[in-house]
Coordinates of C-alpha atoms in Angstrom, one line a residue:
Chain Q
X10 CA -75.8 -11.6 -7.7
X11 CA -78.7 -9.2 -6.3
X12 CA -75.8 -6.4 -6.4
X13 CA -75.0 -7.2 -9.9
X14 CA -78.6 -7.3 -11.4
X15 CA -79.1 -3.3 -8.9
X16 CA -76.1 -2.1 -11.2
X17 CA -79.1 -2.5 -14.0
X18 CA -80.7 0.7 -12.7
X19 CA -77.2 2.5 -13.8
X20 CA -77.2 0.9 -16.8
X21 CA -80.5 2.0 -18.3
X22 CA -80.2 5.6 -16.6
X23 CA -76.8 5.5 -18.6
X24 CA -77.7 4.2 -21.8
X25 CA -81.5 4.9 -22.1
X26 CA -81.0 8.3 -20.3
X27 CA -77.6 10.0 -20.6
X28 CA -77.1 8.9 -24.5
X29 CA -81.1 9.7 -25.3
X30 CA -82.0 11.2 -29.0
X31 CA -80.0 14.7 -27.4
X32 CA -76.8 13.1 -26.7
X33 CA -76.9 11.2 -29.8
X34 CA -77.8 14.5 -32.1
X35 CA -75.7 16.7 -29.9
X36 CA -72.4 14.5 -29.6
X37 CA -72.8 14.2 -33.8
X38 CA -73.3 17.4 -34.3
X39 CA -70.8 18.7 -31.9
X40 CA -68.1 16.1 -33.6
X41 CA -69.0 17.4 -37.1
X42 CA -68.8 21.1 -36.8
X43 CA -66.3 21.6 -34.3
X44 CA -64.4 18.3 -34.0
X45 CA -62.5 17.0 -31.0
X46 CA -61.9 20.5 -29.3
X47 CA -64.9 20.2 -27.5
X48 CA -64.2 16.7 -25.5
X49 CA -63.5 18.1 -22.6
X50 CA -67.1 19.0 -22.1
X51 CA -68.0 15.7 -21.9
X52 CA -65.9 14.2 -18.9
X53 CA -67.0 17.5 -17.6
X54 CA -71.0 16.8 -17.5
X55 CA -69.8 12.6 -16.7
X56 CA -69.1 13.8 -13.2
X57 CA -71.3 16.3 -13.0
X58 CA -73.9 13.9 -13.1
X59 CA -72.1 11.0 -11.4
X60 CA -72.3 13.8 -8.3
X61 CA -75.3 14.3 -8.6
X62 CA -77.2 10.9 -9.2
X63 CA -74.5 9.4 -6.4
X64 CA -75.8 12.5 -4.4
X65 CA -79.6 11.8 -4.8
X66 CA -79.3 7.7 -4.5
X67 CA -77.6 8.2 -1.0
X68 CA -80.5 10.5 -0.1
X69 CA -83.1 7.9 -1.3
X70 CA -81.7 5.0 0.6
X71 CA -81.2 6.8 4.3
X72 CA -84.2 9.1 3.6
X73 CA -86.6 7.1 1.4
X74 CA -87.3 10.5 -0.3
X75 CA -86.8 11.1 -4.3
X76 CA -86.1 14.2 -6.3
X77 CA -89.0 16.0 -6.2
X78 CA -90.3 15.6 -3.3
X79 CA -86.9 17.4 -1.9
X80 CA -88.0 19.9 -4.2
X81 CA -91.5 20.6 -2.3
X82 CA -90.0 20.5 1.1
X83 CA -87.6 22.7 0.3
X84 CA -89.0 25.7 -1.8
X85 CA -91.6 27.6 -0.9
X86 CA -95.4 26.7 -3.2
X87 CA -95.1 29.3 -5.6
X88 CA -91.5 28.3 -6.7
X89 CA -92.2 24.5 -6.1
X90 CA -95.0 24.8 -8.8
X91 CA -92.7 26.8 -11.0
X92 CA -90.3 23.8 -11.0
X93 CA -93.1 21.6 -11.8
X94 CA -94.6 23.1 -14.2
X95 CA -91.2 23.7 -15.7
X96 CA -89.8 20.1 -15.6
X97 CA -93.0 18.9 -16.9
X98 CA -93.1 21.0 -20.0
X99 CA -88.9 20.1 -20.8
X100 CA -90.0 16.6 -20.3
X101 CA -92.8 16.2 -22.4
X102 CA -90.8 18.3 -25.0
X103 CA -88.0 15.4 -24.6
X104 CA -90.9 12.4 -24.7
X105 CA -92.5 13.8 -27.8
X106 CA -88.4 14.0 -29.2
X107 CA -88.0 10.9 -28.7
X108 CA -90.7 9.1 -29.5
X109 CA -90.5 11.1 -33.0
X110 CA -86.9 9.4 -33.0
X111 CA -88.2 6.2 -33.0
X112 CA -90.7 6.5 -35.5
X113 CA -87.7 8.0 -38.2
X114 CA -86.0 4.4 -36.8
X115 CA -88.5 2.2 -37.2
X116 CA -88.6 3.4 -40.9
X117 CA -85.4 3.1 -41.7
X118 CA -85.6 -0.6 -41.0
X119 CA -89.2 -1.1 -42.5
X120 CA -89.7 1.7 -44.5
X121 CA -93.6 2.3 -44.2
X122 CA -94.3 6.3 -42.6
X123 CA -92.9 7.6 -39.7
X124 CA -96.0 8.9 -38.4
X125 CA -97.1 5.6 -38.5
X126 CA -94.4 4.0 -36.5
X127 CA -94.6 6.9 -33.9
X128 CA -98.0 5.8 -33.3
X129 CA -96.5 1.9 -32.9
X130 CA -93.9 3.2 -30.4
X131 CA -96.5 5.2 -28.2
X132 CA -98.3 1.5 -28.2
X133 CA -95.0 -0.4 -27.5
X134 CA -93.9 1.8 -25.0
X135 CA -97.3 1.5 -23.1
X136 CA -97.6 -2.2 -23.5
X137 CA -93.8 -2.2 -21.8
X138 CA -94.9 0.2 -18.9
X139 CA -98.1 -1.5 -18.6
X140 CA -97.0 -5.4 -18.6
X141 CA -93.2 -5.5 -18.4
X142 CA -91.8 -5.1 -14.8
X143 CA -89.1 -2.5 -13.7
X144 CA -86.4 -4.6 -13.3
X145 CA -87.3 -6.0 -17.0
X146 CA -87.8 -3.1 -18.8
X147 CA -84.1 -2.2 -17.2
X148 CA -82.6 -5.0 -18.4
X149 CA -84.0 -5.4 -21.8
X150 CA -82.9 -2.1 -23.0
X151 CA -80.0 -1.2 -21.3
X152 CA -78.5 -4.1 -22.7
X153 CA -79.6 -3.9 -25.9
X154 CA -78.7 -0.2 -25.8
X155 CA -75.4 -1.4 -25.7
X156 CA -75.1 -2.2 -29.5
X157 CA -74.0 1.4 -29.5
X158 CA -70.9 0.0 -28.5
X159 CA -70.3 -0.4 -32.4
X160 CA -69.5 3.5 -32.2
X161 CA -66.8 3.2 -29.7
X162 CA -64.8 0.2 -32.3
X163 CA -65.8 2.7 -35.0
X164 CA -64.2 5.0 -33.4
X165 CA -61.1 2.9 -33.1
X166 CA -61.3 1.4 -36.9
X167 CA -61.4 4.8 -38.2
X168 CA -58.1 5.4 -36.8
X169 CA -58.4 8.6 -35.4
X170 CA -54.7 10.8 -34.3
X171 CA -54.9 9.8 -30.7
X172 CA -52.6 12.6 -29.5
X173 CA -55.4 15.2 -31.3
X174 CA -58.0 13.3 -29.4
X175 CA -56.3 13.6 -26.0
X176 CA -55.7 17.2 -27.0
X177 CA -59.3 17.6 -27.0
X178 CA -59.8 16.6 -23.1
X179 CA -57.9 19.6 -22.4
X180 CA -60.1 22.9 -22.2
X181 CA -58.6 25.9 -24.2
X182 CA -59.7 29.4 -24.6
X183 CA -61.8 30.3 -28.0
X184 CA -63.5 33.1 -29.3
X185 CA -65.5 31.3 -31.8
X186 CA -69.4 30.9 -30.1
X187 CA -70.2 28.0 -31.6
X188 CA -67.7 26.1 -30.0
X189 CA -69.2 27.5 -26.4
X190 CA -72.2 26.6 -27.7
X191 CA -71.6 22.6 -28.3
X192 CA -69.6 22.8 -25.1
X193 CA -72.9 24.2 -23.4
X194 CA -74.8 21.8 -25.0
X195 CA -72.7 18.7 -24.3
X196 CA -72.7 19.3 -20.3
X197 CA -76.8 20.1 -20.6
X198 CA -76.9 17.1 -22.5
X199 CA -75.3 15.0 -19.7
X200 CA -77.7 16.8 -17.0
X201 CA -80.8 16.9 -18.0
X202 CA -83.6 16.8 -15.6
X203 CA -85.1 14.1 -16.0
X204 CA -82.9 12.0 -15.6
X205 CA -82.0 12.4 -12.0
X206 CA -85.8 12.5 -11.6
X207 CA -85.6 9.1 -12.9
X208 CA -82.4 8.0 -11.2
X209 CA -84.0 9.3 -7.7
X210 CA -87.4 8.1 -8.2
X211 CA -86.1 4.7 -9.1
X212 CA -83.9 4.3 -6.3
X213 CA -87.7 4.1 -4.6
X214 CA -89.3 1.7 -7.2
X215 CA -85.8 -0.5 -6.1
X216 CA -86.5 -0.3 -2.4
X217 CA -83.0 1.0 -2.0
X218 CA -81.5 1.3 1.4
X219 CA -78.5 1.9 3.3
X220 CA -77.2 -1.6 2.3
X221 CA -77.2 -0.7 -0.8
X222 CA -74.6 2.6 -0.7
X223 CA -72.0 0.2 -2.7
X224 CA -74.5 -0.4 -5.4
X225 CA -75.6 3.3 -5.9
X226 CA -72.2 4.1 -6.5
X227 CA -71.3 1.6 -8.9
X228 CA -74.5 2.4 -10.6
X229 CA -73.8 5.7 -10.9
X230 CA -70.0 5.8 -11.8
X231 CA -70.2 2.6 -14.2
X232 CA -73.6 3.5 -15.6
X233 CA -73.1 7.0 -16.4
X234 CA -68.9 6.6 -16.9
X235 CA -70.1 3.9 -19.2
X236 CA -72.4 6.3 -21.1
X237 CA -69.6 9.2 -21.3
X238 CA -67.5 6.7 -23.4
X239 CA -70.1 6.2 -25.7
X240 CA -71.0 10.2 -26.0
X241 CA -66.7 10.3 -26.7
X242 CA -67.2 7.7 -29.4
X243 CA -70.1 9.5 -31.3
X244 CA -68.2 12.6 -30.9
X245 CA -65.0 11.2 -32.4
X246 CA -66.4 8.6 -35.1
X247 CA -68.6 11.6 -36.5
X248 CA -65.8 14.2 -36.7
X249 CA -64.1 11.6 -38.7
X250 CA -66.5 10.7 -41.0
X251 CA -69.3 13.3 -41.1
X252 CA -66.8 16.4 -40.1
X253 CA -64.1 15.0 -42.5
X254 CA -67.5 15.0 -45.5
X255 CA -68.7 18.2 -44.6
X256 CA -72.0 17.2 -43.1
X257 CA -73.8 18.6 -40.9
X258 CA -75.9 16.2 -39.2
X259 CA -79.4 17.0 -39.1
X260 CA -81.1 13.7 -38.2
X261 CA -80.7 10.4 -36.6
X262 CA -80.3 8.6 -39.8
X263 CA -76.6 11.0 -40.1
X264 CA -75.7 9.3 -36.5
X265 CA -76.5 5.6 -37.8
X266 CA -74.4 6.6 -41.1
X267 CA -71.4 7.0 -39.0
X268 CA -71.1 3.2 -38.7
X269 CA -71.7 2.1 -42.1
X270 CA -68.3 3.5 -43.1
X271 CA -66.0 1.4 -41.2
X272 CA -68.1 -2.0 -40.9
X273 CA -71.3 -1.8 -43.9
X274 CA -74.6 -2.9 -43.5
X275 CA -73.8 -4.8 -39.9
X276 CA -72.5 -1.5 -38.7
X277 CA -75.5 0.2 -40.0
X278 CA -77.6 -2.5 -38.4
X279 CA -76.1 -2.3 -34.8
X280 CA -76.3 1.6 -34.7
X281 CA -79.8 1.8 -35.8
X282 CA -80.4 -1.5 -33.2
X283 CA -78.3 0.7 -30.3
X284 CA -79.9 3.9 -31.0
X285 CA -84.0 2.2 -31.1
X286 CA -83.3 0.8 -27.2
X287 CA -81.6 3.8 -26.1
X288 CA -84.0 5.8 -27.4
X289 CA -86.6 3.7 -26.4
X290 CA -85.6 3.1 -22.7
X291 CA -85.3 7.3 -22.9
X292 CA -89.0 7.2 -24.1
X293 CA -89.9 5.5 -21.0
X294 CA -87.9 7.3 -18.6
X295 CA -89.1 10.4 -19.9
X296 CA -92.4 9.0 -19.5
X297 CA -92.0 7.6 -15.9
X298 CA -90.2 10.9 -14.9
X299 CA -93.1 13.0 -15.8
X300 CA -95.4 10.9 -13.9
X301 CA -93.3 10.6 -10.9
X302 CA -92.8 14.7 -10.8
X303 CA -96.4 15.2 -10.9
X304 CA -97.4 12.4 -8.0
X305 CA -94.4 13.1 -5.9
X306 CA -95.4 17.4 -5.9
X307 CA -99.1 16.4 -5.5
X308 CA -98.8 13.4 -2.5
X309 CA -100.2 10.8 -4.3
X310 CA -99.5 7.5 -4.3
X311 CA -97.0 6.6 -7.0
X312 CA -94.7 4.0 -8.4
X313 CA -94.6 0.8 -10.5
X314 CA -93.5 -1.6 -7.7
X315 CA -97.5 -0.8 -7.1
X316 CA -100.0 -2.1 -9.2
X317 CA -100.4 0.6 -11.7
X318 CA -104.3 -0.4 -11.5
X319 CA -104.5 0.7 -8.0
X320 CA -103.1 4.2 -8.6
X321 CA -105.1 5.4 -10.4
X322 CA -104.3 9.0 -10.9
X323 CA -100.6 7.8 -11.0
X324 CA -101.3 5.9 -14.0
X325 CA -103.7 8.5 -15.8
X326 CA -100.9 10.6 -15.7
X327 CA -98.8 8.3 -17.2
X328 CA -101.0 7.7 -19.7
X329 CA -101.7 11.4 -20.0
X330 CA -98.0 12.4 -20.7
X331 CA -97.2 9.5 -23.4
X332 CA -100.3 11.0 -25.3
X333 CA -99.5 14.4 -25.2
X334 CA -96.0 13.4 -26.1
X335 CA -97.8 11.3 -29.0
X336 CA -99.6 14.3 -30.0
X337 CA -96.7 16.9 -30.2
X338 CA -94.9 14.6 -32.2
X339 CA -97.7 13.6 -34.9
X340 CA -97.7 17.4 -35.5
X341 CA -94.7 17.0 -37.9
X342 CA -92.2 18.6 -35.5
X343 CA -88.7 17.6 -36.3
X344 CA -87.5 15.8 -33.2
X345 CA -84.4 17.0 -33.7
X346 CA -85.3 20.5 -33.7
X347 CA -86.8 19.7 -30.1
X348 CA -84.1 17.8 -29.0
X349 CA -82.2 20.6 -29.1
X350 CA -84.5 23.3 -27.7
X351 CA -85.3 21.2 -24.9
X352 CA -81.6 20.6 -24.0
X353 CA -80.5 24.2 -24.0
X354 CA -83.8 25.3 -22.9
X355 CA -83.4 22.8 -20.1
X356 CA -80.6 24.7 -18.5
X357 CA -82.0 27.6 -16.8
X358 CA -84.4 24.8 -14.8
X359 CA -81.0 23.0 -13.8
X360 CA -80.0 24.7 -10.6
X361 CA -83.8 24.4 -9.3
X362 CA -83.4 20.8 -9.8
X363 CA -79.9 20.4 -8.3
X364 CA -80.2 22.7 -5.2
X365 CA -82.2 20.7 -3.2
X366 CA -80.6 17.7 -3.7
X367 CA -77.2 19.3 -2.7
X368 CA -79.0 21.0 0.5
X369 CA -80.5 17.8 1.8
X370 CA -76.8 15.4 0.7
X371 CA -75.1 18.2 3.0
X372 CA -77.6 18.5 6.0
X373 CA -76.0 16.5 9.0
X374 CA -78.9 15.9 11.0
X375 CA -81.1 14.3 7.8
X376 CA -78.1 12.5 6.0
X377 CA -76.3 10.5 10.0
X378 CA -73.1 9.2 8.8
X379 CA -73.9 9.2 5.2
X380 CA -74.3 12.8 4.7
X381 CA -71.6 15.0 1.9
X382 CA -68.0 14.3 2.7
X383 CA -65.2 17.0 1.8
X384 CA -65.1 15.9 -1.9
X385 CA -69.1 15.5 -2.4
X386 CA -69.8 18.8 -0.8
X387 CA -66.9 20.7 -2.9
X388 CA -67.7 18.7 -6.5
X389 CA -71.9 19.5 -5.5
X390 CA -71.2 23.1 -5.2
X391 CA -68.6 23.5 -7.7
X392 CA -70.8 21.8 -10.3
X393 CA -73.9 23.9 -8.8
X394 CA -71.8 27.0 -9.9
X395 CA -71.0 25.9 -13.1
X396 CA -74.7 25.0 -13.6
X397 CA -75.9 28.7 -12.6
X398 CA -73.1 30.0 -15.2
X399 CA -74.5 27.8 -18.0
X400 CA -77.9 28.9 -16.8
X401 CA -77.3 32.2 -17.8
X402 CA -75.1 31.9 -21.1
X403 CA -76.9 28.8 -22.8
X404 CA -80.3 31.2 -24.0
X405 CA -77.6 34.0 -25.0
X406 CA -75.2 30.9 -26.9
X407 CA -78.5 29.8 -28.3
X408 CA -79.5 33.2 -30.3
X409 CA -75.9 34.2 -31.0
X410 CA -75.0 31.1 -32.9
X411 CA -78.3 30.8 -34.9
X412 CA -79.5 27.6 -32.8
X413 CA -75.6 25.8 -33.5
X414 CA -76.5 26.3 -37.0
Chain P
X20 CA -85.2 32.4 -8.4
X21 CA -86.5 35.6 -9.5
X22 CA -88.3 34.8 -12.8
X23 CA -87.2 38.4 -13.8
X24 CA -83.9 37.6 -15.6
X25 CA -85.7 34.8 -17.2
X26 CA -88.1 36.8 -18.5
X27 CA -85.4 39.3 -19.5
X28 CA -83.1 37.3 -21.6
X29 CA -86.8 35.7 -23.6
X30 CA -87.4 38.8 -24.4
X31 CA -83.7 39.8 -25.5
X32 CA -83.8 36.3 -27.9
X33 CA -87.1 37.5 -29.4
X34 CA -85.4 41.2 -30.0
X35 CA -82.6 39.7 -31.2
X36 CA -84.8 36.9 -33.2
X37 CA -87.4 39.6 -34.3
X38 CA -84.5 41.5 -35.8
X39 CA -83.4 38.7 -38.4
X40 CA -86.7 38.7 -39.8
X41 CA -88.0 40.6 -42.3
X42 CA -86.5 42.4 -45.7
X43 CA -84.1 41.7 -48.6
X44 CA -82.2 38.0 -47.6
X45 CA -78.1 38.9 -46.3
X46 CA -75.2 37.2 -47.5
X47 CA -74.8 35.4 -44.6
X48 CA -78.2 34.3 -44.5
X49 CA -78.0 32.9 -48.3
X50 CA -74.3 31.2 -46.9
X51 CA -75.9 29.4 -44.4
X52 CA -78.5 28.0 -46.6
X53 CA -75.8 27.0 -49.2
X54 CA -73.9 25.4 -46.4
X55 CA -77.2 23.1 -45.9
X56 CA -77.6 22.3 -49.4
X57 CA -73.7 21.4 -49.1
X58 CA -74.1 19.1 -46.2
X59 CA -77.1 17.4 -47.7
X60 CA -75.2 16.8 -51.0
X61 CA -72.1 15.5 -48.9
X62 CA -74.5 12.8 -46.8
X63 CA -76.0 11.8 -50.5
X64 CA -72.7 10.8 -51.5
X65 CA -71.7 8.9 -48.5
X66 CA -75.6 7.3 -48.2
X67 CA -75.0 6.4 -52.2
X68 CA -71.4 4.9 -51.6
X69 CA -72.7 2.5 -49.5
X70 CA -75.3 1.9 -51.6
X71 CA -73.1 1.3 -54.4
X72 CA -70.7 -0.7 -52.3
X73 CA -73.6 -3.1 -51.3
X74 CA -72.8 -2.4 -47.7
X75 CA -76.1 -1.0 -46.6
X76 CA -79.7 -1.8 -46.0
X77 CA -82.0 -0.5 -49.0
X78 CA -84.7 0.2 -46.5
X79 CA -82.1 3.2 -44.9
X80 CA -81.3 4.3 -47.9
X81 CA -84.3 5.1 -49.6
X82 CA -85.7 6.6 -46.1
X83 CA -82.7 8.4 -45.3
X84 CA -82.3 9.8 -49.3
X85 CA -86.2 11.0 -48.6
X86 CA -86.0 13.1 -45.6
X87 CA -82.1 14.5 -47.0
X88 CA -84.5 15.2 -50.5
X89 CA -87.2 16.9 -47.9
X90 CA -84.6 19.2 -46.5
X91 CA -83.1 20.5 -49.9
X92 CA -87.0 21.2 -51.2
X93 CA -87.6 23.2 -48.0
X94 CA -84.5 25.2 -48.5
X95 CA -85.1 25.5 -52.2
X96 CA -88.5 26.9 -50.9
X97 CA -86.8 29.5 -48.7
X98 CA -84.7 30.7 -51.0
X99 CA -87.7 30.8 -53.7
X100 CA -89.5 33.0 -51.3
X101 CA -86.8 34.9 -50.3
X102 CA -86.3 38.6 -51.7
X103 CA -82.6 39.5 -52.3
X104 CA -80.3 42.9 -54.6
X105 CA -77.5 42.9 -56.3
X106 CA -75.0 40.4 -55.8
X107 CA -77.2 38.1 -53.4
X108 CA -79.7 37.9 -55.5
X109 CA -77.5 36.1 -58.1
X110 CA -76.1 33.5 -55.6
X111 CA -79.7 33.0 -54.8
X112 CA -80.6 32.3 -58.0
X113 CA -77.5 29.7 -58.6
X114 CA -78.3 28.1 -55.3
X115 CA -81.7 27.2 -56.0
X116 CA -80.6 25.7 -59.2
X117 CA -78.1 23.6 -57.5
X118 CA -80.5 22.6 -54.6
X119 CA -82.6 21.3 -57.9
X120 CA -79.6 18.8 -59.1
X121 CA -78.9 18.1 -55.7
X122 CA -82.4 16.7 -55.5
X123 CA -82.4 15.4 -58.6
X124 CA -79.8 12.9 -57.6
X125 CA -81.5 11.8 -54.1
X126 CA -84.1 11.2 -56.2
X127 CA -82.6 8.9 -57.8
X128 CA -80.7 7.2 -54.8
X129 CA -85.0 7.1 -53.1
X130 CA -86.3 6.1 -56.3
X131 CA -83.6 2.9 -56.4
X132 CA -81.8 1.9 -53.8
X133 CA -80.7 -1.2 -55.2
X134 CA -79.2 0.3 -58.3
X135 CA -75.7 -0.2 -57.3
X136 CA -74.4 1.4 -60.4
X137 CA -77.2 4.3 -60.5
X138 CA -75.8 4.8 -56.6
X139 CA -72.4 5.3 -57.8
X140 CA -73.4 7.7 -60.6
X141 CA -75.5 9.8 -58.0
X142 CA -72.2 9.2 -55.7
X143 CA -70.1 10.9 -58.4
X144 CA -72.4 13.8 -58.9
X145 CA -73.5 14.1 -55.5
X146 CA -69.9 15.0 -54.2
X147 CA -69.1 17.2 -57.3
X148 CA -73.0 19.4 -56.2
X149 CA -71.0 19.3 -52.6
X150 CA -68.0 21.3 -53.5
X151 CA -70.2 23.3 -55.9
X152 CA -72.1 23.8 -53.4
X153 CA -69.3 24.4 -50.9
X154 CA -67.2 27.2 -53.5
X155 CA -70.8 29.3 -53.9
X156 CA -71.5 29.2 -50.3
X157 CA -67.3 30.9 -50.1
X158 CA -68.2 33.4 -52.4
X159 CA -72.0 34.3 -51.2
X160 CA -70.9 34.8 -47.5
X161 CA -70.2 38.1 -46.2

C-alpha cells in the first residue's frame, strides 16, 4: 500500500509537471499547425525524461543527494552560479506562466477578471504549500489532474485515421522549419528543468532509499509514460478539431475548446477541471523547485518534511519566488507568450542540468551496485547528445520560424 | 560551457530580429496577420456553435469570445499603424476592415452568450469572415 501511495510522487511530476501550461499550449499548437507528423517527438522526450528522472531518483535514494546539489559538487563556482542563476530565471518565467494560466481558468468558470483570480491562485497556492502536506498536495492534484483524460476519449470519439496517427510516430525528413521547431519544442517541453529538480528534490522530501528502487521506477515510467499519453491526445484531438478549423491556438481557452466538440459542456467542464489541477500542481512545483535550487546551491536547510517555520530562509524564498511569479504575471504578460519563451529558452540550460546527474548515475564508486547499467549509460548519453544538438538549434528554430508563428 | 556561443547566437536573434523591424509592412508580414484574424474568426465559429448548440458553459464563452475580440483589436491596431505601397497597402486596408466584422461578431457572441440563435447567426458569419479571411491572406502573401 506504502508502494502504491510513493507511485503519487510520479503521478504529480507527470501530470502537474510534464503536461504544465507548456505542454498543454505546445502539444495544441503543435497538433494544429503541423498535425500528427510531429508525434514522434513526443515518445522521444517520454524517455528522455523517464532516463533521466529514473537516473536522478536512484541517485537520491543510495546517495541522499538531489539535483542541484550534484550540480555544485560537480562544476566549478562560477559555472555552478551560472546554472543557478539560469534555472531560477526559466523557473520563475514558468511560475509567473502558469499562474497567469490559472487566472484565464478561473475566469472561464466564474467570469470576474483574470488579474483578479491570479491574485486568488498566488493565495491558494500558498495556503496549499503552507497547510497542505507533501504527500497531500500529490495526491489531490495529480488525481484531479487526471480529468484530462477526457482528451485521450476525445481523441478516440473524434475518430482520428489510426494508420496516419501511427504514421506520425515514425520520424521523417522535412525541410519545412516549423515542423523542427514543434518537434524542438515538444522534446523541451517534456524536459524542462524544473521538473527533474522537482522529481530529485522530492525523492528527499519522500525519504527515499534503496528499498525503494522499484517505486522510483514505476514512478517514473508510469507517471511520465502516463503523461506522454496525454501530450499524444492533445496533440491528436487538436489537429482534428482546431487543425481541421484552421485555428491557431493562442490560449488555454483553444485547448479546453478541443473537448466541447465531441462531448459539450461536460467535455468543456472536465478539460478546464484537468487543465486548473495540472496547472496548479505545475504552479507549485515550479514554486518548490525554485526554492529547493536556491537552498540546495546555498547549504541551507530545506524541505517541507521540515516545518517550513523553522527554515526560515527556505521558506522566504518560497515566498519570495511565488511573489515575483505574482508580479510578472499582474504585468499583463500573456502566459502563453512565456510559456513558450521559457520552453525554448530553456534548452540551452538543459545539458548543465543533465550532465551531472549522468556523471554521478555512472560513477562506480558513488552509485555500489546501483550505479548506470549498459542501457542507462547508453540512453543517458545518447539523450545528453541530442540535448546538446537541441541546445544549439532551438534559439536558431526560434527566430527562423517567427516564434512558431 | 563557454558562455561565448550563447552570447553569440543572442546576438544573431537580435540581428536577425532587429532586421524585421522598421519600414513599409511586407507581404508576408500583412499574411501572417491575416492568418491571425483567420484563426480567430475560425475559434468564433466553433465557440458560437456550441453556444448555439447549448453544449457549453456561458461563463467560457463570453470569456473566451473577450480575449479572441482582444486579439483581433490588437492586430487591427498593428495593421492601423502599420505603413505599407502599392499592392500591400490595399490588403492592408481590406484586412483591417475584416478584423472589424470579425469583432463585430465576438461582440456579439461576449455581449450574449445565451442567445442561442444570435450564436448561430455570429456562427454563420463567423466562418464566412474565416475563409474571407483565409482567400485575402492567399492573395496578400508573397
Amino acid at each position: 500500500m506504502k508502494g502504491i501511495l510513493k507511485i503519487a510522487l510520479g503521478v504529480i511530476a507527470a501530470i502537474g509537471g510534464f503536461v504544465d501550461i507548456g505542454d498543454l499550449v505546445f502539444n495544441a499548437q503543435a497538433g494544429a499547425s503541423v498535425g500528427y507528423s510531429v508525434l514522434w517527438a513526443v515518445p522521444v522526450g517520454v524517455l528522455g525524461i523517464i532516463v533521466f528522472a529514473e537516473m536522478s531518483g536512484r541517485i537520491v535514494a543510495v546517495t541522499r543527494k538531489p539535483n542541484f546539489v550534484l550540480v555544485k559538487e560537480r562544476y566549478s563556482e562560477r559555472l555552478s552560479l551560472f546554472t543557478l542563476v539560469a534555472s531560477l530565471v526559466l523557473t520563475c518565467l514558468t511560475l509567473a506562466a502558469e499562474l497567469g494560466g490559472l487566472g484565464f481558468v478561473l475566469n472561464y468558470f466564474f467570469d470576474v477578471s483574470v488579474g483578479f483570480f491570479v491574485l486568488v491562485a498566488l493565495l491558494v497556492a500558498a495556503a496549499v504549500i503552507a497547510f497542505v502536506p507533501f504527500g497531500g498536495i500529490e495526491r489531490v492534484f495529480g488525481y484531479l489532474g487526471l480529468a484530462l483524460l477526457v482528451y485521450a476519449a476525445a481523441a478516440v470519439k473524434l475518430d482520428p485515421s489510426w494508420s496516419a496517427v501511427g504514421q506520425g510516430f515514425v520520424p521523417e525528413v522535412h525541410g519545412d522549419a516549423l515542423h523542427w521547431y514543434f518537434v524542438v519544442g515538444l522534446i523541451a517541453a517534456a524536459l524542462m528543468p524544473y521538473e527533474i529538480y522537482f522529481y530529485s528534490s522530492g525523492a528527499v522530501e519522500e525519504r527515499w532509499d534503496e528499498r525503494d528502487m522499484a517505486v522510483n521506477r514505476a514512478n517514473a515510467i508510469i507517471g511520465f509514460g502516463l503523461g506522454g499519453l496525454l501530450s499524444v491526445a492533445i496533440l491528436v484531438s487538436s489537429a482534428l478539431v482546431l487543425g481541421g478549423a484552421g485555428v491557431t491556438p493562442e490560449s488555454l481557452g483553444s485547448v479546453a475548446l478541443v473537448t466541447q466538440v465531441p462531448y459539450g459542456e461536460l467535455g468543456l467542464l472536465l478539460a478546464l477541471v484537468g487543465i486548473l489541477f495540472a496547472v496548479g500542481g505545475a504552479t507549485i512545483d515550479t514554486a518548490f523547485s525554485a526554492a529547493y535550487n536556491l537552498a540546495q546551491h546555498q547549504g541551507w536547510r530545506w524541505g517541507k518534511r521540515f516545518q517550513l517555520v523553522r527554515e526560515p530562509r527556505f521558506t522566504l524564498s518560497l515566498a519570495g519566488f511565488l511573489l515575483l511569479g505574482f508580479a510578472i504575471a499582474q504585468t499583463g504578460v500573456d502566459p502563453i507568450e512565456l510559456t513558450e519563451y521559457a520552453v525554448i529558452f530553456s534548452i540551452p540550460v538543459l545539458p548543465l542540468t543533465y550532465l551531472p546527474i549522468l556523471l554521478v548515475g555512472n560513477d562506480r564508486e558513488l552509485m555500489g551496485r546501483h550505479v548506470n547499467g549498459p542501457i542507462a549509460r547508453t540512453l543517458g548519453w545518447a539523450y545528453f547528445a541530442l540535448i546538446c544538438v537541441l541546445a544549439l538549434a532551438a534559439p536558431v528554430l526560434f527566430v527562423v520560424t517567427n516564434g512558431g508563428s | 560551457m563557454s558562455s561565448r556561443p550563447v552570447a553569440l547566437l543572442a546576438a544573431l536573434a537580435l540581428v536577425v530580429a532587429a532586421a524585421g523591424c522598421g519600414g513599409p509592412m511586407r507581404a508576408d508580414e500583412l499574411s501572417r496577420s491575416i492568418d491571425t484574424l483567420a484563426s480567430a474568426a475560425a475559434e468564433g465559429a466553433l465557440l458560437a456553435d456550441g453556444a448555439a448548440q447549448d453544449r457549453t458553459k456561458a461563463t467560457f464563452t463570453r470569456a473566451h469570445a473577450r480575449e479572441l475580440g482582444e486579439t483581433v483589436e490588437h492586430e487591427a491596431e498593428k495593421l492601423s499603424d502599420a505603413t505599407a505601397n502599392g499592392a500591400v497597402a490595399t490588403d492592408k486596408a481590406d484586412a483591417v476592415e475584416l478584423a472589424d466584422r470579425i469583432s463585430q461578431q465576438l461582440g456579439q457572441l461576449q455581449t450574449a452568450p445565451d442567445d442561442r440563435a444570435g450564436a448561430r447567426s455570429a456562427g454563420d458569419r463567423l466562418r464566412a469572415l474565416a475563409d474571407e479571411a483565409t482567400r485575402l491572406a492567399e492573395d496578400a502573401g508573397p
